[in-house]
Each structure stands twice: as structure tokens, then as C-alpha cells.
PDB file of C-alpha atoms in Angstrom:
ATOM      1  CA  UNK A   6      17.339  -1.523  -8.672  1.00  0.00           C
ATOM      2  CA  UNK A   7      18.964   1.721  -9.603  1.00  0.00           C
ATOM      3  CA  UNK A   8      17.600   5.107  -8.590  1.00  0.00           C
ATOM      4  CA  UNK A   9      16.608   5.829 -12.179  1.00  0.00           C
ATOM      5  CA  UNK A  10      14.663   2.586 -12.477  1.00  0.00           C
ATOM      6  CA  UNK A  11      12.857   3.184  -9.185  1.00  0.00           C
ATOM      7  CA  UNK A  12      12.004   6.752 -10.145  1.00  0.00           C
ATOM      8  CA  UNK A  13      10.737   5.562 -13.549  1.00  0.00           C
ATOM      9  CA  UNK A  14       8.628   2.863 -11.882  1.00  0.00           C
ATOM     10  CA  UNK A  15       7.191   5.410  -9.460  1.00  0.00           C
ATOM     11  CA  UNK A  16       6.394   7.840 -12.279  1.00  0.00           C
ATOM     12  CA  UNK A  17       4.787   5.077 -14.370  1.00  0.00           C
ATOM     13  CA  UNK A  18       2.666   3.962 -11.416  1.00  0.00           C
ATOM     14  CA  UNK A  19       1.521   7.502 -10.657  1.00  0.00           C
ATOM     15  CA  UNK A  20       0.751   8.109 -14.329  1.00  0.00           C
ATOM     16  CA  UNK A  21      -1.251   4.862 -14.555  1.00  0.00           C
ATOM     17  CA  UNK A  22      -3.121   5.729 -11.357  1.00  0.00           C
ATOM     18  CA  UNK A  23      -3.865   9.225 -12.688  1.00  0.00           C
ATOM     19  CA  UNK A  24      -5.118   7.838 -16.025  1.00  0.00           C
ATOM     20  CA  UNK A  25      -7.305   5.159 -14.411  1.00  0.00           C
ATOM     21  CA  UNK A  26      -8.624   7.098 -11.403  1.00  0.00           C
ATOM     22  CA  UNK A  27      -7.983  10.828 -11.928  1.00  0.00           C
ATOM     23  CA  UNK A  28     -10.327  11.828  -9.100  1.00  0.00           C
ATOM     24  CA  UNK A  29      -8.343   9.819  -6.533  1.00  0.00           C
ATOM     25  CA  UNK A  30      -4.958  11.520  -6.916  1.00  0.00           C
ATOM     26  CA  UNK A  31      -5.549  13.411  -3.673  1.00  0.00           C
ATOM     27  CA  UNK A  32      -6.009  10.040  -1.960  1.00  0.00           C
ATOM     28  CA  UNK A  33      -2.614   8.892  -3.204  1.00  0.00           C
ATOM     29  CA  UNK A  34      -1.027  12.188  -2.171  1.00  0.00           C
ATOM     30  CA  UNK A  35      -2.506  11.865   1.320  1.00  0.00           C
ATOM     31  CA  UNK A  36      -1.171   8.298   1.510  1.00  0.00           C
ATOM     32  CA  UNK A  37       2.346   9.511   0.744  1.00  0.00           C
ATOM     33  CA  UNK A  38       1.867  12.401   3.189  1.00  0.00           C
ATOM     34  CA  UNK A  39       0.927   9.947   5.960  1.00  0.00           C
ATOM     35  CA  UNK A  40       4.245   8.160   5.353  1.00  0.00           C
ATOM     36  CA  UNK A  41       6.280  11.364   5.623  1.00  0.00           C
ATOM     37  CA  UNK A  42       7.792  10.612   9.044  1.00  0.00           C
ATOM     38  CA  UNK A  43       8.699   7.055   8.105  1.00  0.00           C
ATOM     39  CA  UNK A  44      10.258   8.294   4.855  1.00  0.00           C
ATOM     40  CA  UNK A  45      12.184  10.964   6.739  1.00  0.00           C
ATOM     41  CA  UNK A  46      13.389   8.455   9.345  1.00  0.00           C
ATOM     42  CA  UNK A  47      14.571   6.044   6.654  1.00  0.00           C
ATOM     43  CA  UNK A  48      16.345   8.841   4.818  1.00  0.00           C
ATOM     44  CA  UNK A  49      18.045  10.184   7.965  1.00  0.00           C
ATOM     45  CA  UNK A  50      19.168   6.727   9.077  1.00  0.00           C
ATOM     46  CA  UNK A  51      20.761   5.938   5.736  1.00  0.00           C
ATOM     47  CA  UNK A  52      22.353   9.372   5.252  1.00  0.00           C
ATOM     48  CA  UNK A  53      23.716   9.509   8.780  1.00  0.00           C
ATOM     49  CA  UNK A  54      24.841   5.933   9.332  1.00  0.00           C
ATOM     50  CA  UNK A  55      26.092   4.677   5.979  1.00  0.00           C
ATOM     51  CA  UNK A  56      29.866   4.982   5.686  1.00  0.00           C
ATOM     52  CA  UNK A  57      31.324   6.513   2.571  1.00  0.00           C
ATOM     53  CA  UNK A  58      32.516   9.708   0.963  1.00  0.00           C
ATOM     54  CA  UNK A  59      31.279  12.798   2.868  1.00  0.00           C
ATOM     55  CA  UNK A  60      28.363  14.613   1.298  1.00  0.00           C
ATOM     56  CA  UNK A  61      29.925  17.966   2.186  1.00  0.00           C
ATOM     57  CA  UNK A  62      33.370  18.593   3.687  1.00  0.00           C
ATOM     58  CA  UNK A  63      31.720  20.489   6.559  1.00  0.00           C
ATOM     59  CA  UNK A  64      29.481  17.474   7.356  1.00  0.00           C
ATOM     60  CA  UNK A  65      31.794  14.449   7.591  1.00  0.00           C
ATOM     61  CA  UNK A  66      29.141  12.150   9.119  1.00  0.00           C
ATOM     62  CA  UNK A  67      26.781  12.391   6.132  1.00  0.00           C
ATOM     63  CA  UNK A  68      27.809  10.282   3.138  1.00  0.00           C
ATOM     64  CA  UNK A  69      26.998  10.399  -0.563  1.00  0.00           C
ATOM     65  CA  UNK A  70      26.387   6.661  -0.556  1.00  0.00           C
ATOM     66  CA  UNK A  71      23.970   7.024   2.356  1.00  0.00           C
ATOM     67  CA  UNK A  72      22.170   9.844   0.539  1.00  0.00           C
ATOM     68  CA  UNK A  73      21.719   7.679  -2.558  1.00  0.00           C
ATOM     69  CA  UNK A  74      20.639   4.658  -0.494  1.00  0.00           C
ATOM     70  CA  UNK A  75      18.200   6.752   1.577  1.00  0.00           C
ATOM     71  CA  UNK A  76      16.573   8.076  -1.601  1.00  0.00           C
ATOM     72  CA  UNK A  77      16.497   4.541  -3.007  1.00  0.00           C
ATOM     73  CA  UNK A  78      14.783   3.065   0.068  1.00  0.00           C
ATOM     74  CA  UNK A  79      12.259   5.912   0.222  1.00  0.00           C
ATOM     75  CA  UNK A  80      11.451   5.390  -3.473  1.00  0.00           C
ATOM     76  CA  UNK A  81      10.932   1.654  -2.885  1.00  0.00           C
ATOM     77  CA  UNK A  82       8.397   2.441  -0.172  1.00  0.00           C
ATOM     78  CA  UNK A  83       6.615   5.012  -2.352  1.00  0.00           C
ATOM     79  CA  UNK A  84       6.593   2.536  -5.269  1.00  0.00           C
ATOM     80  CA  UNK A  85       4.970  -0.086  -3.045  1.00  0.00           C
ATOM     81  CA  UNK A  86       2.352   2.415  -1.899  1.00  0.00           C
ATOM     82  CA  UNK A  87       1.558   3.456  -5.484  1.00  0.00           C
ATOM     83  CA  UNK A  88       1.225  -0.195  -6.547  1.00  0.00           C
ATOM     84  CA  UNK A  89      -1.132  -0.970  -3.649  1.00  0.00           C
ATOM     85  CA  UNK A  90      -3.305   2.067  -4.401  1.00  0.00           C
ATOM     86  CA  UNK A  91      -3.334   1.122  -8.087  1.00  0.00           C
ATOM     87  CA  UNK A  92      -4.321  -2.466  -7.273  1.00  0.00           C
ATOM     88  CA  UNK A  93      -7.121  -1.332  -4.974  1.00  0.00           C
ATOM     89  CA  UNK A  94      -8.350   1.187  -7.565  1.00  0.00           C
ATOM     90  CA  UNK A  95      -8.685  -1.270 -10.443  1.00  0.00           C
ATOM     91  CA  UNK A  96      -9.649  -4.490  -8.660  1.00  0.00           C
ATOM     92  CA  UNK A  97     -13.142  -4.991  -7.244  1.00  0.00           C
ATOM     93  CA  UNK A  98     -13.238  -6.051  -3.589  1.00  0.00           C
ATOM     94  CA  UNK A  99     -14.938  -9.345  -4.487  1.00  0.00           C
ATOM     95  CA  UNK A 100     -12.035 -10.255  -6.787  1.00  0.00           C
ATOM     96  CA  UNK A 101      -9.502  -9.356  -4.086  1.00  0.00           C
ATOM     97  CA  UNK A 102     -11.297 -11.612  -1.614  1.00  0.00           C
ATOM     98  CA  UNK A 103     -11.367 -14.470  -4.110  1.00  0.00           C
ATOM     99  CA  UNK A 104      -7.683 -14.028  -4.923  1.00  0.00           C
ATOM    100  CA  UNK A 105      -6.719 -14.044  -1.239  1.00  0.00           C
ATOM    101  CA  UNK A 106      -8.769 -17.184  -0.671  1.00  0.00           C
ATOM    102  CA  UNK A 107      -7.179 -18.840  -3.711  1.00  0.00           C
ATOM    103  CA  UNK A 108      -3.652 -17.960  -2.558  1.00  0.00           C
ATOM    104  CA  UNK A 109      -4.353 -19.248   0.956  1.00  0.00           C
ATOM    105  CA  UNK A 110      -5.920 -22.514  -0.251  1.00  0.00           C
ATOM    106  CA  UNK A 111      -2.776 -24.589   0.473  1.00  0.00           C
ATOM    107  CA  UNK A 112      -3.138 -23.665   4.166  1.00  0.00           C
ATOM    108  CA  UNK A 113      -6.250 -25.860   4.423  1.00  0.00           C
ATOM    109  CA  UNK A 114      -4.037 -28.776   5.415  1.00  0.00           C
ATOM    110  CA  UNK A 115      -3.155 -26.738   8.534  1.00  0.00           C
ATOM    111  CA  UNK A 116      -6.831 -26.115   9.337  1.00  0.00           C
ATOM    112  CA  UNK A 117      -7.014 -22.549   7.975  1.00  0.00           C
ATOM    113  CA  UNK A 118     -10.260 -21.612   6.206  1.00  0.00           C
ATOM    114  CA  UNK A 119      -9.240 -19.333   3.280  1.00  0.00           C
ATOM    115  CA  UNK A 120     -12.831 -18.202   2.606  1.00  0.00           C
ATOM    116  CA  UNK A 121     -13.138 -16.962   6.161  1.00  0.00           C
ATOM    117  CA  UNK A 122      -9.906 -14.982   5.940  1.00  0.00           C
ATOM    118  CA  UNK A 123     -11.008 -13.509   2.603  1.00  0.00           C
ATOM    119  CA  UNK A 124     -14.322 -12.397   4.096  1.00  0.00           C
ATOM    120  CA  UNK A 125     -12.552 -10.849   7.077  1.00  0.00           C
ATOM    121  CA  UNK A 126     -10.306  -8.871   4.740  1.00  0.00           C
ATOM    122  CA  UNK A 127     -13.409  -7.695   2.854  1.00  0.00           C
ATOM    123  CA  UNK A 128     -15.075  -6.574   6.065  1.00  0.00           C
ATOM    124  CA  UNK A 129     -11.904  -4.759   7.132  1.00  0.00           C
ATOM    125  CA  UNK A 130     -11.684  -2.967   3.763  1.00  0.00           C
ATOM    126  CA  UNK A 131     -15.354  -1.993   4.038  1.00  0.00           C
ATOM    127  CA  UNK A 132     -14.792  -0.751   7.602  1.00  0.00           C
ATOM    128  CA  UNK A 133     -11.802   1.372   6.600  1.00  0.00           C
ATOM    129  CA  UNK A 134     -13.883   3.070   3.914  1.00  0.00           C
ATOM    130  CA  UNK A 135     -16.678   3.773   6.379  1.00  0.00           C
ATOM    131  CA  UNK A 136     -14.272   5.188   8.970  1.00  0.00           C
ATOM    132  CA  UNK A 137     -12.657   7.490   6.417  1.00  0.00           C
ATOM    133  CA  UNK A 138     -16.092   8.773   5.423  1.00  0.00           C
ATOM    134  CA  UNK A 139     -17.027   9.355   9.098  1.00  0.00           C
ATOM    135  CA  UNK A 140     -13.788  11.236   9.756  1.00  0.00           C
ATOM    136  CA  UNK A 141     -14.382  13.486   6.756  1.00  0.00           C
ATOM    137  CA  UNK A 142     -17.937  14.200   7.892  1.00  0.00           C
ATOM    138  CA  UNK A 143     -16.717  15.054  11.383  1.00  0.00           C
ATOM    139  CA  UNK A 144     -14.583  17.909  10.023  1.00  0.00           C
ATOM    140  CA  UNK A 145     -11.466  19.516  11.431  1.00  0.00           C
ATOM    141  CA  UNK A 146     -10.539  19.287  15.090  1.00  0.00           C
ATOM    142  CA  UNK A 147     -10.646  22.465  17.145  1.00  0.00           C
ATOM    143  CA  UNK A 148      -8.031  22.987  19.877  1.00  0.00           C
ATOM    144  CA  UNK A 149      -8.939  20.837  22.877  1.00  0.00           C
ATOM    145  CA  UNK A 150     -11.942  19.251  21.120  1.00  0.00           C
ATOM    146  CA  UNK A 151     -10.150  16.117  19.971  1.00  0.00           C
ATOM    147  CA  UNK A 152     -11.190  14.105  23.058  1.00  0.00           C
ATOM    148  CA  UNK A 153     -14.887  14.882  22.549  1.00  0.00           C
ATOM    149  CA  UNK A 154     -14.607  14.046  18.859  1.00  0.00           C
ATOM    150  CA  UNK A 155     -12.839  10.762  19.601  1.00  0.00           C
ATOM    151  CA  UNK A 156     -15.496   9.834  22.165  1.00  0.00           C
ATOM    152  CA  UNK A 157     -18.239  10.597  19.626  1.00  0.00           C
ATOM    153  CA  UNK A 158     -16.547   8.485  16.959  1.00  0.00           C
ATOM    154  CA  UNK A 159     -16.057   5.570  19.358  1.00  0.00           C
ATOM    155  CA  UNK A 160     -19.701   5.747  20.408  1.00  0.00           C
ATOM    156  CA  UNK A 161     -20.746   5.742  16.728  1.00  0.00           C
ATOM    157  CA  UNK A 162     -18.509   2.761  16.011  1.00  0.00           C
ATOM    158  CA  UNK A 163     -19.841   0.815  18.984  1.00  0.00           C
ATOM    159  CA  UNK A 164     -23.459   1.568  18.125  1.00  0.00           C
ATOM    160  CA  UNK A 165     -22.940   0.322  14.567  1.00  0.00           C
ATOM    161  CA  UNK A 166     -20.974  -2.787  15.560  1.00  0.00           C
ATOM    162  CA  UNK A 167     -23.923  -5.182  15.392  1.00  0.00           C
ATOM    163  CA  UNK A 168     -23.000  -6.341  11.915  1.00  0.00           C
ATOM    164  CA  UNK A 169     -22.051  -5.275   8.417  1.00  0.00           C
ATOM    165  CA  UNK A 170     -24.384  -2.904   6.614  1.00  0.00           C
ATOM    166  CA  UNK A 171     -24.493  -5.038   3.474  1.00  0.00           C
ATOM    167  CA  UNK A 172     -24.066  -8.710   2.799  1.00  0.00           C
ATOM    168  CA  UNK A 173     -20.568  -9.603   1.726  1.00  0.00           C
ATOM    169  CA  UNK A 174     -20.298 -12.527  -0.613  1.00  0.00           C
ATOM    170  CA  UNK A 175     -17.359 -14.217  -2.201  1.00  0.00           C
ATOM    171  CA  UNK A 176     -17.666 -15.155  -5.845  1.00  0.00           C
ATOM    172  CA  UNK A 177     -16.376 -18.566  -6.864  1.00  0.00           C
ATOM    173  CA  UNK A 178     -12.873 -18.188  -8.224  1.00  0.00           C
ATOM    174  CA  UNK A 179     -11.559 -20.478 -10.884  1.00  0.00           C
ATOM    175  CA  UNK A 180      -8.030 -21.741 -10.694  1.00  0.00           C
ATOM    176  CA  UNK A 181      -5.656 -19.991 -13.093  1.00  0.00           C
ATOM    177  CA  UNK A 182      -4.752 -21.957 -16.192  1.00  0.00           C
ATOM    178  CA  UNK A 183      -1.094 -22.929 -16.545  1.00  0.00           C
ATOM    179  CA  UNK A 184      -0.339 -20.295 -19.190  1.00  0.00           C
ATOM    180  CA  UNK A 185      -1.791 -17.494 -17.011  1.00  0.00           C
ATOM    181  CA  UNK A 186       1.192 -17.921 -14.713  1.00  0.00           C
ATOM    182  CA  UNK A 187       3.499 -16.810 -17.548  1.00  0.00           C
ATOM    183  CA  UNK A 188       2.790 -13.075 -17.076  1.00  0.00           C
ATOM    184  CA  UNK A 189       3.841 -12.961 -13.380  1.00  0.00           C
ATOM    185  CA  UNK A 190       6.857 -15.132 -14.195  1.00  0.00           C
ATOM    186  CA  UNK A 191       7.795 -12.817 -17.065  1.00  0.00           C
ATOM    187  CA  UNK A 192       7.479  -9.796 -14.754  1.00  0.00           C
ATOM    188  CA  UNK A 193       9.674 -11.481 -12.142  1.00  0.00           C
ATOM    189  CA  UNK A 194      12.204 -12.394 -14.814  1.00  0.00           C
ATOM    190  CA  UNK A 195      12.210  -8.827 -16.084  1.00  0.00           C
ATOM    191  CA  UNK A 196      12.737  -7.441 -12.603  1.00  0.00           C
ATOM    192  CA  UNK A 197      15.507  -9.964 -11.972  1.00  0.00           C
ATOM    193  CA  UNK A 198      17.390  -8.992 -15.130  1.00  0.00           C
ATOM    194  CA  UNK A 199      16.711  -5.274 -14.520  1.00  0.00           C
ATOM    195  CA  UNK A 200      18.354  -5.330 -11.102  1.00  0.00           C
ATOM    196  CA  UNK A 201      22.133  -5.475 -10.892  1.00  0.00           C
TER     197      UNK A 201
END
């Protein structure tokens, strides 16, 4: 995909996320902020190690092609993050579990229980939400107090590890009808024709 297409996709995803969940924009911003070092590393690797025309005459090791490719790869990662946050914002956890179980159903011939994996994903998602809430309640870390805070959080986690706080159930999922596969196929076809 071109840089313009990736930037447009990123902007459309952020706009959709803002329209659907305006109160969660700070969550998306913190997600991008947590990726800052990975984004920087990707950018530096592409700018510094992609051969091509020098970006500036004084900096012969940095190429224009690497600059464009570094921006492109960083935008791909941000686009993926925006799409994941958008999916999690608009899809109930029960539907995500059912969809995972439905997608993993062919693995039954190998002895994999898709319902069990779906429930484990649900418990992990529930646990992540609880841990984020606990970290926010704990407040900012003072200098040198991080070890005591970590010990307190670990003790809290271990004391609450007996079981989930609420029952997690998986709704029965119906198999998609044949025509419902046309939308994902159309999206894939559109992406295929959009990319050079």
C-alpha cells in the first residue's frame, strides 16, 4: 500500500474509533505511546539500512527510500493497533469468544477444544481489564517505591487467583451463511486491487 493509502486508513480508523467511543481516545493514544520505542526502532532500521538516494548530502547513510519505507512500516503497525482497538470497542467479549471458537473449530480433528481456548481468551481479556484498573488505583510510582508497589500488586494478584469474579459463558454461535462471506472477500479484493 502507498503511504497515502495507509495514512487515509489510519485517519479513517481513528475517526471511526472517535465517533464510536469518544471517551476512549486516551486509551488509543496510550496504546500508540506504548509502541513508541518499537516504532522508533523500525523507523531507524529502515532509514539507516535501506540503500538509496541520500536523504541529505551531509548524511549519506540515510536514504529517502528508507525514510519512506520506515514511515510506511510504522503506519502499518499503527493501523493494526487502531483496528484492534476498534474491534475490541465495538464487539462484546462474548461475541469475540464465540468467533474465536468458530474459527478454531477445524482444529478439533487435532484434539484442540475451541470452546476452551475461547474461554481462556475471555478470562485473559477480563484479567487485563482488572490489572489496568488496579494499576490506575495504585497511582504514580515515587522514586525507589516501585519494588514495594510491585510486591503489593503481586500479593493482590495472588490473593485473588482463586477464580474469576464472574461466570464467563460462551453463547452458541451460528455458522455464517454462505453470502455472509462475501463482505470479507470483497474487502480482501479491494485491498488486493488497492495495493500495487
